[in-house]
């Protein structure tokens, strides 16, 4: 199972920067172990004019049968004789998420402008399968994303052309697409083309689709078909994504989380709020609609996310007073920023787990000492609850870019120590439906600065 990604700049740029953007060195062959098999990343060519990265997945079909984690595949010829080792599928998508998880977020400390810009890319997938009765599926999936598509049918047997073509084809995609978007599109659309998954699909698959589809799926003309196939036609999951079916849709965890943060802000009496790591503006839009918040600042390291937040908040059409009330700043949670000092509250909603553990002390200094807000609200996943997610392996994380996930004890240990060092008290609150043993899916800490007697 293979795919290659080629970067051939049309400007005065050294193509080997692809290694920095993918966070994989062109001079090395790297091998990663995953439940689907061994994943090899290497560069067949790496010159200043053109650089190609390749991902090769060695799938053991016998091992898949013996591993109870994997569910049966209706498209397989047999448990032990099947097309899984060579056809691009959910296994290749898992491999992409495993080896390129940082690149999929669009983060590059060395070349941030290139990471945020559309690049001239070519992707080659030697074998894809388009199951079902859908016509011209590859083109319908990729052309709306900005790709030129070349699809070549693969004959059943080149020695016997009269036998006709197989249901497999090779695909080449070329276009100017942001690298993170290209990887996330492959992550979603390869399983969609194959119309099956090698693992059991649970509720968390919806959040995976939302994260990987951010920025391109909402406006895709085949969004319904993509969603249906990505969720392997499970009615219970599709009901949760249907806008018109609110009566049967459960409240997503992200809504519970935002509700809990808003309540914590009200309990803290905050009116001037910083949303650190605001992303495209999900929490900012809630804050903006509540007039009790008189000053709102969104901060993110990604300029693209800030642009999307500005569009969501319609700042271009806002009044002068509203643009004074809402401010978007480029910044990082691990560096002191005098612009953020002295606010009523700072929110880190699902931010801390994206920071490398050695940099947590820098985060602590920037937030609690540098910004010194009256209150700090931190939410983060509860790692114990992950046992209830069937698609997460042992020690797996809920998001490809999470650097760690804490148990309740670990979170409290960190928060208690931070509060003690900086003169805060801390209160803990669960978010989401609680399990009697494993706790809630998300945990919240509300820090309040101690008032001198």
mmCIF file of C-alpha atoms in Angstrom, residues 15-378:
data_model
loop_
_atom_site.group_PDB
_atom_site.id
_atom_site.type_symbol
_atom_site.label_atom_id
_atom_site.label_comp_id
_atom_site.label_asym_id
_atom_site.label_seq_id
_atom_site.Cartn_x
_atom_site.Cartn_y
_atom_site.Cartn_z
ATOM 1 C CA UNK A 15 11.972 21.803 -2.888
ATOM 2 C CA UNK A 16 13.674 19.928 -0.054
ATOM 3 C CA UNK A 17 11.796 22.185 2.394
ATOM 4 C CA UNK A 18 9.079 19.546 1.992
ATOM 5 C CA UNK A 19 10.989 17.644 4.663
ATOM 6 C CA UNK A 20 10.471 20.506 7.113
ATOM 7 C CA UNK A 21 6.789 20.808 6.216
ATOM 8 C CA UNK A 22 6.216 17.069 6.700
ATOM 9 C CA UNK A 23 8.515 16.935 9.756
ATOM 10 C CA UNK A 24 10.367 13.991 8.186
ATOM 11 C CA UNK A 25 14.036 14.237 7.132
ATOM 12 C CA UNK A 26 14.666 13.560 3.410
ATOM 13 C CA UNK A 27 17.956 11.796 4.106
ATOM 14 C CA UNK A 28 16.418 9.176 6.389
ATOM 15 C CA UNK A 29 14.247 6.118 5.961
ATOM 16 C CA UNK A 30 11.936 6.023 8.964
ATOM 17 C CA UNK A 31 9.783 3.105 10.086
ATOM 18 C CA UNK A 32 6.840 3.334 12.450
ATOM 19 C CA UNK A 33 4.879 0.510 14.014
ATOM 20 C CA UNK A 34 1.099 0.767 13.978
ATOM 21 C CA UNK A 35 -1.815 -1.648 14.417
ATOM 22 C CA UNK A 36 -2.221 -1.751 10.620
ATOM 23 C CA UNK A 37 1.413 -2.851 10.104
ATOM 24 C CA UNK A 38 4.803 -1.221 9.583
ATOM 25 C CA UNK A 39 4.764 2.255 8.029
ATOM 26 C CA UNK A 40 7.860 3.341 6.075
ATOM 27 C CA UNK A 41 8.500 6.983 5.153
ATOM 28 C CA UNK A 42 11.265 7.747 2.652
ATOM 29 C CA UNK A 43 12.153 10.118 -0.191
ATOM 30 C CA UNK A 44 12.721 8.533 -3.642
ATOM 31 C CA UNK A 45 14.013 11.930 -4.808
ATOM 32 C CA UNK A 46 15.096 15.012 -2.906
ATOM 33 C CA UNK A 47 16.575 17.777 -5.049
ATOM 34 C CA UNK A 48 16.198 21.540 -4.963
ATOM 35 C CA UNK A 49 14.022 21.326 -8.084
ATOM 36 C CA UNK A 50 11.742 18.458 -7.040
ATOM 37 C CA UNK A 51 11.255 16.436 -3.875
ATOM 38 C CA UNK A 52 9.023 13.390 -3.416
ATOM 39 C CA UNK A 53 7.983 11.784 -0.136
ATOM 40 C CA UNK A 54 6.636 8.238 -0.108
ATOM 41 C CA UNK A 55 4.597 6.334 2.465
ATOM 42 C CA UNK A 56 4.640 2.548 2.187
ATOM 43 C CA UNK A 57 2.469 0.449 4.486
ATOM 44 C CA UNK A 58 3.278 -3.219 4.927
ATOM 45 C CA UNK A 59 -0.012 -4.847 5.866
ATOM 46 C CA UNK A 60 -0.073 -8.379 7.269
ATOM 47 C CA UNK A 61 -3.491 -9.823 6.272
ATOM 48 C CA UNK A 62 -3.033 -12.832 8.534
ATOM 49 C CA UNK A 63 -2.183 -10.542 11.433
ATOM 50 C CA UNK A 64 -5.331 -8.535 10.776
ATOM 51 C CA UNK A 65 -7.480 -11.644 11.046
ATOM 52 C CA UNK A 66 -5.846 -12.659 14.313
ATOM 53 C CA UNK A 67 -6.102 -9.170 15.817
ATOM 54 C CA UNK A 68 -9.526 -8.803 17.452
ATOM 55 C CA UNK A 69 -9.292 -5.028 17.177
ATOM 56 C CA UNK A 70 -10.059 -5.215 13.470
ATOM 57 C CA UNK A 71 -13.539 -5.902 12.211
ATOM 58 C CA UNK A 72 -14.428 -7.926 9.170
ATOM 59 C CA UNK A 73 -14.278 -6.355 5.715
ATOM 60 C CA UNK A 74 -17.289 -7.025 3.527
ATOM 61 C CA UNK A 75 -15.224 -6.282 0.429
ATOM 62 C CA UNK A 76 -12.549 -8.878 1.135
ATOM 63 C CA UNK A 77 -12.354 -11.988 -1.002
ATOM 64 C CA UNK A 78 -11.547 -13.999 2.091
ATOM 65 C CA UNK A 79 -10.068 -13.424 5.514
ATOM 66 C CA UNK A 80 -6.637 -14.594 4.400
ATOM 67 C CA UNK A 81 -6.726 -13.765 0.666
ATOM 68 C CA UNK A 82 -7.796 -10.184 0.065
ATOM 69 C CA UNK A 83 -6.823 -6.842 -1.433
ATOM 70 C CA UNK A 84 -5.994 -5.071 1.848
ATOM 71 C CA UNK A 85 -2.183 -5.152 1.502
ATOM 72 C CA UNK A 86 -2.109 -3.044 -1.674
ATOM 73 C CA UNK A 87 -5.358 -1.039 -2.070
ATOM 74 C CA UNK A 88 -5.481 2.468 -0.572
ATOM 75 C CA UNK A 89 -8.022 2.316 2.230
ATOM 76 C CA UNK A 90 -8.657 3.319 5.831
ATOM 77 C CA UNK A 91 -5.364 1.596 6.683
ATOM 78 C CA UNK A 92 -3.464 4.111 4.560
ATOM 79 C CA UNK A 93 -5.512 6.899 6.136
ATOM 80 C CA UNK A 94 -4.465 5.696 9.596
ATOM 81 C CA UNK A 95 -0.847 5.623 8.418
ATOM 82 C CA UNK A 96 -1.100 9.225 7.176
ATOM 83 C CA UNK A 97 -2.560 10.314 10.511
ATOM 84 C CA UNK A 98 0.193 8.469 12.347
ATOM 85 C CA UNK A 99 3.266 9.760 10.529
ATOM 86 C CA UNK A 100 2.073 13.223 9.442
ATOM 87 C CA UNK A 101 -0.043 14.274 12.411
ATOM 88 C CA UNK A 102 1.837 17.560 12.902
ATOM 89 C CA UNK A 103 1.842 18.389 9.186
ATOM 90 C CA UNK A 104 -1.938 17.820 9.131
ATOM 91 C CA UNK A 105 -2.352 20.665 11.625
ATOM 92 C CA UNK A 106 -0.553 23.079 9.294
ATOM 93 C CA UNK A 107 2.179 23.812 11.819
ATOM 94 C CA UNK A 108 5.752 24.490 10.742
ATOM 95 C CA UNK A 109 8.083 26.473 12.970
ATOM 96 C CA UNK A 110 10.736 26.654 10.233
ATOM 97 C CA UNK A 111 8.527 27.640 7.275
ATOM 98 C CA UNK A 112 5.196 28.950 8.629
ATOM 99 C CA UNK A 113 4.387 30.951 5.471
ATOM 100 C CA UNK A 114 4.808 27.904 3.211
ATOM 101 C CA UNK A 115 2.736 25.781 5.598
ATOM 102 C CA UNK A 116 -0.083 28.314 5.339
ATOM 103 C CA UNK A 117 0.130 28.730 1.542
ATOM 104 C CA UNK A 118 -1.231 26.646 -1.360
ATOM 105 C CA UNK A 119 1.683 24.747 -2.911
ATOM 106 C CA UNK A 120 2.077 23.063 -6.318
ATOM 107 C CA UNK A 121 1.686 19.414 -5.300
ATOM 108 C CA UNK A 122 1.217 16.077 -7.010
ATOM 109 C CA UNK A 123 -0.108 12.987 -5.269
ATOM 110 C CA UNK A 124 0.109 9.513 -6.807
ATOM 111 C CA UNK A 125 -1.889 6.590 -5.436
ATOM 112 C CA UNK A 126 -1.107 3.462 -7.490
ATOM 113 C CA UNK A 127 -4.213 1.482 -6.474
ATOM 114 C CA UNK A 128 -7.569 2.753 -5.263
ATOM 115 C CA UNK A 129 -10.882 0.960 -5.083
ATOM 116 C CA UNK A 130 -14.201 2.679 -5.787
ATOM 117 C CA UNK A 131 -16.828 0.385 -4.346
ATOM 118 C CA UNK A 132 -20.551 0.721 -4.919
ATOM 119 C CA UNK A 133 -22.651 2.123 -7.717
ATOM 120 C CA UNK A 134 -21.412 5.724 -7.651
ATOM 121 C CA UNK A 135 -20.198 6.994 -11.039
ATOM 122 C CA UNK A 136 -16.987 8.980 -11.556
ATOM 123 C CA UNK A 137 -16.394 8.938 -7.822
ATOM 124 C CA UNK A 138 -12.710 9.917 -7.721
ATOM 125 C CA UNK A 139 -13.251 13.059 -9.746
ATOM 126 C CA UNK A 140 -16.342 14.005 -7.709
ATOM 127 C CA UNK A 141 -14.388 13.649 -4.486
ATOM 128 C CA UNK A 142 -11.184 15.511 -5.370
ATOM 129 C CA UNK A 143 -11.965 18.100 -8.065
ATOM 130 C CA UNK A 144 -14.030 20.325 -5.714
ATOM 131 C CA UNK A 145 -10.974 20.443 -3.425
ATOM 132 C CA UNK A 146 -8.893 22.081 -6.167
ATOM 133 C CA UNK A 147 -7.255 19.015 -7.723
ATOM 134 C CA UNK A 148 -6.834 18.072 -11.368
ATOM 135 C CA UNK A 149 -7.630 14.353 -11.457
ATOM 136 C CA UNK A 150 -6.165 11.704 -13.752
ATOM 137 C CA UNK A 151 -7.633 8.234 -13.202
ATOM 138 C CA UNK A 152 -6.420 5.180 -15.088
ATOM 139 C CA UNK A 153 -8.325 1.904 -14.880
ATOM 140 C CA UNK A 154 -6.283 -1.194 -14.053
ATOM 141 C CA UNK A 155 -7.021 -4.256 -16.232
ATOM 142 C CA UNK A 156 -7.890 -7.552 -14.604
ATOM 143 C CA UNK A 157 -4.930 -9.090 -16.390
ATOM 144 C CA UNK A 158 -2.718 -7.202 -18.888
ATOM 145 C CA UNK A 159 -2.085 -10.506 -20.650
ATOM 146 C CA UNK A 160 -5.813 -10.928 -21.291
ATOM 147 C CA UNK A 161 -7.227 -7.539 -22.327
ATOM 148 C CA UNK A 162 -10.498 -9.196 -23.370
ATOM 149 C CA UNK A 163 -11.214 -9.803 -19.671
ATOM 150 C CA UNK A 164 -11.740 -6.070 -19.261
ATOM 151 C CA UNK A 165 -10.919 -3.721 -16.417
ATOM 152 C CA UNK A 166 -10.911 -4.435 -12.719
ATOM 153 C CA UNK A 167 -12.692 -2.216 -10.179
ATOM 154 C CA UNK A 168 -9.298 -0.738 -9.281
ATOM 155 C CA UNK A 169 -7.552 2.264 -10.771
ATOM 156 C CA UNK A 170 -4.472 4.411 -10.306
ATOM 157 C CA UNK A 171 -4.976 8.055 -9.453
ATOM 158 C CA UNK A 172 -2.819 11.150 -9.871
ATOM 159 C CA UNK A 173 -3.854 14.433 -8.278
ATOM 160 C CA UNK A 174 -2.174 17.713 -9.127
ATOM 161 C CA UNK A 175 -2.951 21.249 -8.062
ATOM 162 C CA UNK A 176 -2.128 24.172 -5.791
ATOM 163 C CA UNK A 177 -3.354 23.047 -2.390
ATOM 164 C CA UNK A 178 -2.237 23.760 1.150
ATOM 165 C CA UNK A 179 -0.224 20.755 2.381
ATOM 166 C CA UNK A 180 -2.257 20.275 5.571
ATOM 167 C CA UNK A 181 -5.477 20.308 3.549
ATOM 168 C CA UNK A 182 -4.074 17.788 1.055
ATOM 169 C CA UNK A 183 -3.182 15.345 3.830
ATOM 170 C CA UNK A 184 -6.507 15.773 5.603
ATOM 171 C CA UNK A 185 -8.404 15.279 2.342
ATOM 172 C CA UNK A 186 -6.579 11.992 1.759
ATOM 173 C CA UNK A 187 -7.259 10.997 5.383
ATOM 174 C CA UNK A 188 -11.007 11.368 4.804
ATOM 175 C CA UNK A 189 -11.479 10.496 1.143
ATOM 176 C CA UNK A 190 -9.419 7.298 0.823
ATOM 177 C CA UNK A 191 -11.792 5.399 3.158
ATOM 178 C CA UNK A 192 -14.718 7.085 1.384
ATOM 179 C CA UNK A 193 -13.596 5.715 -1.994
ATOM 180 C CA UNK A 194 -13.081 2.253 -0.499
ATOM 181 C CA UNK A 195 -16.451 2.554 1.332
ATOM 182 C CA UNK A 196 -15.325 0.471 4.291
ATOM 183 C CA UNK A 197 -13.151 0.645 7.377
ATOM 184 C CA UNK A 198 -10.942 -1.928 8.978
ATOM 185 C CA UNK A 199 -11.939 -0.949 12.529
ATOM 186 C CA UNK A 200 -15.169 -0.533 14.427
ATOM 187 C CA UNK A 201 -16.622 2.944 13.944
ATOM 188 C CA UNK A 202 -17.946 4.647 17.079
ATOM 189 C CA UNK A 203 -19.269 8.067 18.074
ATOM 190 C CA UNK A 204 -15.787 9.611 18.140
ATOM 191 C CA UNK A 205 -15.594 9.099 14.375
ATOM 192 C CA UNK A 206 -17.834 12.141 13.970
ATOM 193 C CA UNK A 207 -15.318 14.387 15.714
ATOM 194 C CA UNK A 208 -12.510 12.889 13.599
ATOM 195 C CA UNK A 209 -14.451 13.800 10.467
ATOM 196 C CA UNK A 210 -15.105 17.323 11.758
ATOM 197 C CA UNK A 211 -11.421 17.891 12.540
ATOM 198 C CA UNK A 212 -10.081 16.443 9.285
ATOM 199 C CA UNK A 213 -12.808 18.144 7.230
ATOM 200 C CA UNK A 214 -12.198 21.572 8.720
ATOM 201 C CA UNK A 215 -11.896 24.218 6.036
ATOM 202 C CA UNK A 216 -12.970 22.123 3.024
ATOM 203 C CA UNK A 217 -15.740 19.621 3.763
ATOM 204 C CA UNK A 218 -18.541 22.032 4.714
ATOM 205 C CA UNK A 219 -18.681 23.502 1.189
ATOM 206 C CA UNK A 220 -18.026 20.250 -0.679
ATOM 207 C CA UNK A 221 -20.880 19.439 -3.104
ATOM 208 C CA UNK A 222 -20.653 15.740 -2.141
ATOM 209 C CA UNK A 223 -20.622 16.379 1.608
ATOM 210 C CA UNK A 224 -23.595 14.102 2.285
ATOM 211 C CA UNK A 225 -22.094 11.220 0.314
ATOM 212 C CA UNK A 226 -18.698 11.710 1.996
ATOM 213 C CA UNK A 227 -20.285 11.748 5.442
ATOM 214 C CA UNK A 228 -22.388 8.663 4.744
ATOM 215 C CA UNK A 229 -19.482 6.612 3.463
ATOM 216 C CA UNK A 230 -16.989 7.878 6.078
ATOM 217 C CA UNK A 231 -19.397 6.805 8.831
ATOM 218 C CA UNK A 232 -19.903 3.456 7.014
ATOM 219 C CA UNK A 233 -23.637 4.104 6.627
ATOM 220 C CA UNK A 234 -24.364 3.779 10.364
ATOM 221 C CA UNK A 235 -27.775 5.353 10.899
ATOM 222 C CA UNK A 236 -27.179 6.240 14.537
ATOM 223 C CA UNK A 237 -24.092 8.281 13.600
ATOM 224 C CA UNK A 238 -25.656 9.856 10.537
ATOM 225 C CA UNK A 239 -28.598 11.006 12.666
ATOM 226 C CA UNK A 240 -26.167 12.936 14.876
ATOM 227 C CA UNK A 241 -24.816 14.822 11.860
ATOM 228 C CA UNK A 242 -28.179 15.642 10.241
ATOM 229 C CA UNK A 243 -29.135 19.278 10.805
ATOM 230 C CA UNK A 244 -32.809 18.526 10.374
ATOM 231 C CA UNK A 245 -32.862 15.708 12.942
ATOM 232 C CA UNK A 246 -32.221 17.602 16.173
ATOM 233 C CA UNK A 247 -34.737 15.449 18.016
ATOM 234 C CA UNK A 248 -32.601 12.336 17.808
ATOM 235 C CA UNK A 249 -29.181 13.936 17.839
ATOM 236 C CA UNK A 250 -27.210 13.755 21.066
ATOM 237 C CA UNK A 251 -25.476 16.903 22.258
ATOM 238 C CA UNK A 252 -21.848 16.684 21.047
ATOM 239 C CA UNK A 253 -19.059 16.874 23.605
ATOM 240 C CA UNK A 254 -17.779 20.106 22.044
ATOM 241 C CA UNK A 255 -21.111 21.766 22.951
ATOM 242 C CA UNK A 256 -20.935 20.492 26.538
ATOM 243 C CA UNK A 257 -17.372 21.822 26.701
ATOM 244 C CA UNK A 258 -18.268 25.293 25.436
ATOM 245 C CA UNK A 259 -21.268 25.419 27.772
ATOM 246 C CA UNK A 260 -19.041 24.530 30.735
ATOM 247 C CA UNK A 261 -16.493 27.214 29.817
ATOM 248 C CA UNK A 262 -19.184 29.867 29.462
ATOM 249 C CA UNK A 263 -20.617 28.920 32.866
ATOM 250 C CA UNK A 264 -17.158 29.058 34.458
ATOM 251 C CA UNK A 265 -16.618 32.542 33.015
ATOM 252 C CA UNK A 266 -19.913 33.718 34.471
ATOM 253 C CA UNK A 267 -19.084 32.152 37.838
ATOM 254 C CA UNK A 268 -15.757 33.970 37.803
ATOM 255 C CA UNK A 269 -17.499 37.278 37.073
ATOM 256 C CA UNK A 270 -15.400 37.810 33.952
ATOM 257 C CA UNK A 271 -16.201 40.565 31.459
ATOM 258 C CA UNK A 272 -12.830 40.987 29.700
ATOM 259 C CA UNK A 273 -11.728 37.617 28.298
ATOM 260 C CA UNK A 274 -8.802 36.187 26.336
ATOM 261 C CA UNK A 275 -9.454 32.994 24.326
ATOM 262 C CA UNK A 276 -5.939 31.562 24.022
ATOM 263 C CA UNK A 277 -5.622 29.150 21.101
ATOM 264 C CA UNK A 278 -8.937 30.363 19.720
ATOM 265 C CA UNK A 279 -8.689 28.464 16.431
ATOM 266 C CA UNK A 280 -11.346 29.406 13.855
ATOM 267 C CA UNK A 281 -13.532 31.045 16.499
ATOM 268 C CA UNK A 282 -15.987 28.497 17.934
ATOM 269 C CA UNK A 283 -15.825 29.931 21.469
ATOM 270 C CA UNK A 284 -15.321 33.507 20.247
ATOM 271 C CA UNK A 285 -18.684 33.441 18.471
ATOM 272 C CA UNK A 286 -20.376 32.474 21.729
ATOM 273 C CA UNK A 287 -18.594 35.198 23.640
ATOM 274 C CA UNK A 288 -19.457 37.755 20.979
ATOM 275 C CA UNK A 289 -23.176 36.972 21.211
ATOM 276 C CA UNK A 290 -23.194 37.626 24.986
ATOM 277 C CA UNK A 291 -23.085 41.375 25.635
ATOM 278 C CA UNK A 292 -21.917 40.849 29.225
ATOM 279 C CA UNK A 293 -18.448 40.278 27.760
ATOM 280 C CA UNK A 294 -17.223 43.795 27.071
ATOM 281 C CA UNK A 295 -13.772 42.945 25.660
ATOM 282 C CA UNK A 296 -12.923 39.732 23.807
ATOM 283 C CA UNK A 297 -9.457 38.825 22.535
ATOM 284 C CA UNK A 298 -8.766 35.760 20.411
ATOM 285 C CA UNK A 299 -5.141 34.592 20.173
ATOM 286 C CA UNK A 300 -3.753 31.859 17.937
ATOM 287 C CA UNK A 301 -0.401 30.853 16.493
ATOM 288 C CA UNK A 302 -2.057 30.152 13.117
ATOM 289 C CA UNK A 303 -2.704 33.200 10.933
ATOM 290 C CA UNK A 304 -5.060 31.090 8.825
ATOM 291 C CA UNK A 305 -7.179 30.254 11.877
ATOM 292 C CA UNK A 306 -7.379 33.943 12.771
ATOM 293 C CA UNK A 307 -8.552 34.753 9.236
ATOM 294 C CA UNK A 308 -11.274 32.134 9.527
ATOM 295 C CA UNK A 309 -12.268 33.477 12.950
ATOM 296 C CA UNK A 310 -12.572 36.970 11.476
ATOM 297 C CA UNK A 311 -14.856 35.627 8.749
ATOM 298 C CA UNK A 312 -16.977 33.715 11.251
ATOM 299 C CA UNK A 313 -17.353 36.835 13.395
ATOM 300 C CA UNK A 314 -18.029 38.972 10.273
ATOM 301 C CA UNK A 315 -15.556 41.564 11.502
ATOM 302 C CA UNK A 316 -15.235 43.103 8.042
ATOM 303 C CA UNK A 317 -18.868 44.235 8.245
ATOM 304 C CA UNK A 318 -18.910 44.968 11.983
ATOM 305 C CA UNK A 319 -19.331 48.408 13.490
ATOM 306 C CA UNK A 320 -16.369 50.336 14.846
ATOM 307 C CA UNK A 321 -17.598 49.660 18.376
ATOM 308 C CA UNK A 322 -17.794 45.921 17.738
ATOM 309 C CA UNK A 323 -14.337 45.824 16.200
ATOM 310 C CA UNK A 324 -13.055 47.630 19.271
ATOM 311 C CA UNK A 325 -14.803 45.049 21.469
ATOM 312 C CA UNK A 326 -13.412 42.011 19.600
ATOM 313 C CA UNK A 327 -9.704 41.775 18.781
ATOM 314 C CA UNK A 328 -7.740 38.982 17.108
ATOM 315 C CA UNK A 329 -4.014 38.672 17.830
ATOM 316 C CA UNK A 330 -1.264 36.472 16.483
ATOM 317 C CA UNK A 331 0.578 34.912 19.422
ATOM 318 C CA UNK A 332 1.592 31.774 21.273
ATOM 319 C CA UNK A 333 0.638 30.293 24.619
ATOM 320 C CA UNK A 334 4.294 29.622 25.471
ATOM 321 C CA UNK A 335 5.565 33.211 25.154
ATOM 322 C CA UNK A 336 4.864 36.215 27.363
ATOM 323 C CA UNK A 337 2.783 38.885 25.658
ATOM 324 C CA UNK A 338 2.250 42.234 27.363
ATOM 325 C CA UNK A 339 -0.874 42.811 25.253
ATOM 326 C CA UNK A 340 -2.638 40.083 27.243
ATOM 327 C CA UNK A 341 -1.837 41.279 30.721
ATOM 328 C CA UNK A 342 -4.490 42.055 33.320
ATOM 329 C CA UNK A 343 -7.665 40.570 31.816
ATOM 330 C CA UNK A 344 -10.489 39.154 33.927
ATOM 331 C CA UNK A 345 -10.047 35.664 32.514
ATOM 332 C CA UNK A 346 -7.977 33.635 30.088
ATOM 333 C CA UNK A 347 -9.413 30.456 28.540
ATOM 334 C CA UNK A 348 -7.285 27.520 27.340
ATOM 335 C CA UNK A 349 -9.969 25.259 25.884
ATOM 336 C CA UNK A 350 -8.388 22.013 24.607
ATOM 337 C CA UNK A 351 -5.046 23.779 24.166
ATOM 338 C CA UNK A 352 -2.643 22.472 26.773
ATOM 339 C CA UNK A 353 -2.496 18.911 25.397
ATOM 340 C CA UNK A 354 -1.103 20.293 22.111
ATOM 341 C CA UNK A 355 2.004 21.644 23.889
ATOM 342 C CA UNK A 356 5.147 19.548 24.169
ATOM 343 C CA UNK A 357 5.605 18.536 27.853
ATOM 344 C CA UNK A 358 9.022 20.257 28.184
ATOM 345 C CA UNK A 359 7.320 23.558 27.253
ATOM 346 C CA UNK A 360 4.618 23.399 29.928
ATOM 347 C CA UNK A 361 6.715 25.524 32.261
ATOM 348 C CA UNK A 362 6.922 28.177 29.531
ATOM 349 C CA UNK A 363 3.128 28.020 29.189
ATOM 350 C CA UNK A 364 2.759 28.371 32.945
ATOM 351 C CA UNK A 365 5.051 31.410 32.976
ATOM 352 C CA UNK A 366 3.324 33.089 30.014
ATOM 353 C CA UNK A 367 -0.200 32.580 31.368
ATOM 354 C CA UNK A 368 0.015 32.747 35.160
ATOM 355 C CA UNK A 369 3.001 35.073 35.615
ATOM 356 C CA UNK A 370 3.097 37.089 32.379
ATOM 357 C CA UNK A 371 -0.608 37.603 31.610
ATOM 358 C CA UNK A 372 -1.631 37.306 35.286
ATOM 359 C CA UNK A 373 -5.418 37.198 34.707
ATOM 360 C CA UNK A 374 -7.852 37.176 37.611
ATOM 361 C CA UNK A 375 -9.076 33.734 36.479
ATOM 362 C CA UNK A 376 -7.809 30.979 34.184
ATOM 363 C CA UNK A 377 -9.994 28.222 32.727
ATOM 364 C CA UNK A 378 -8.299 25.105 31.355
#
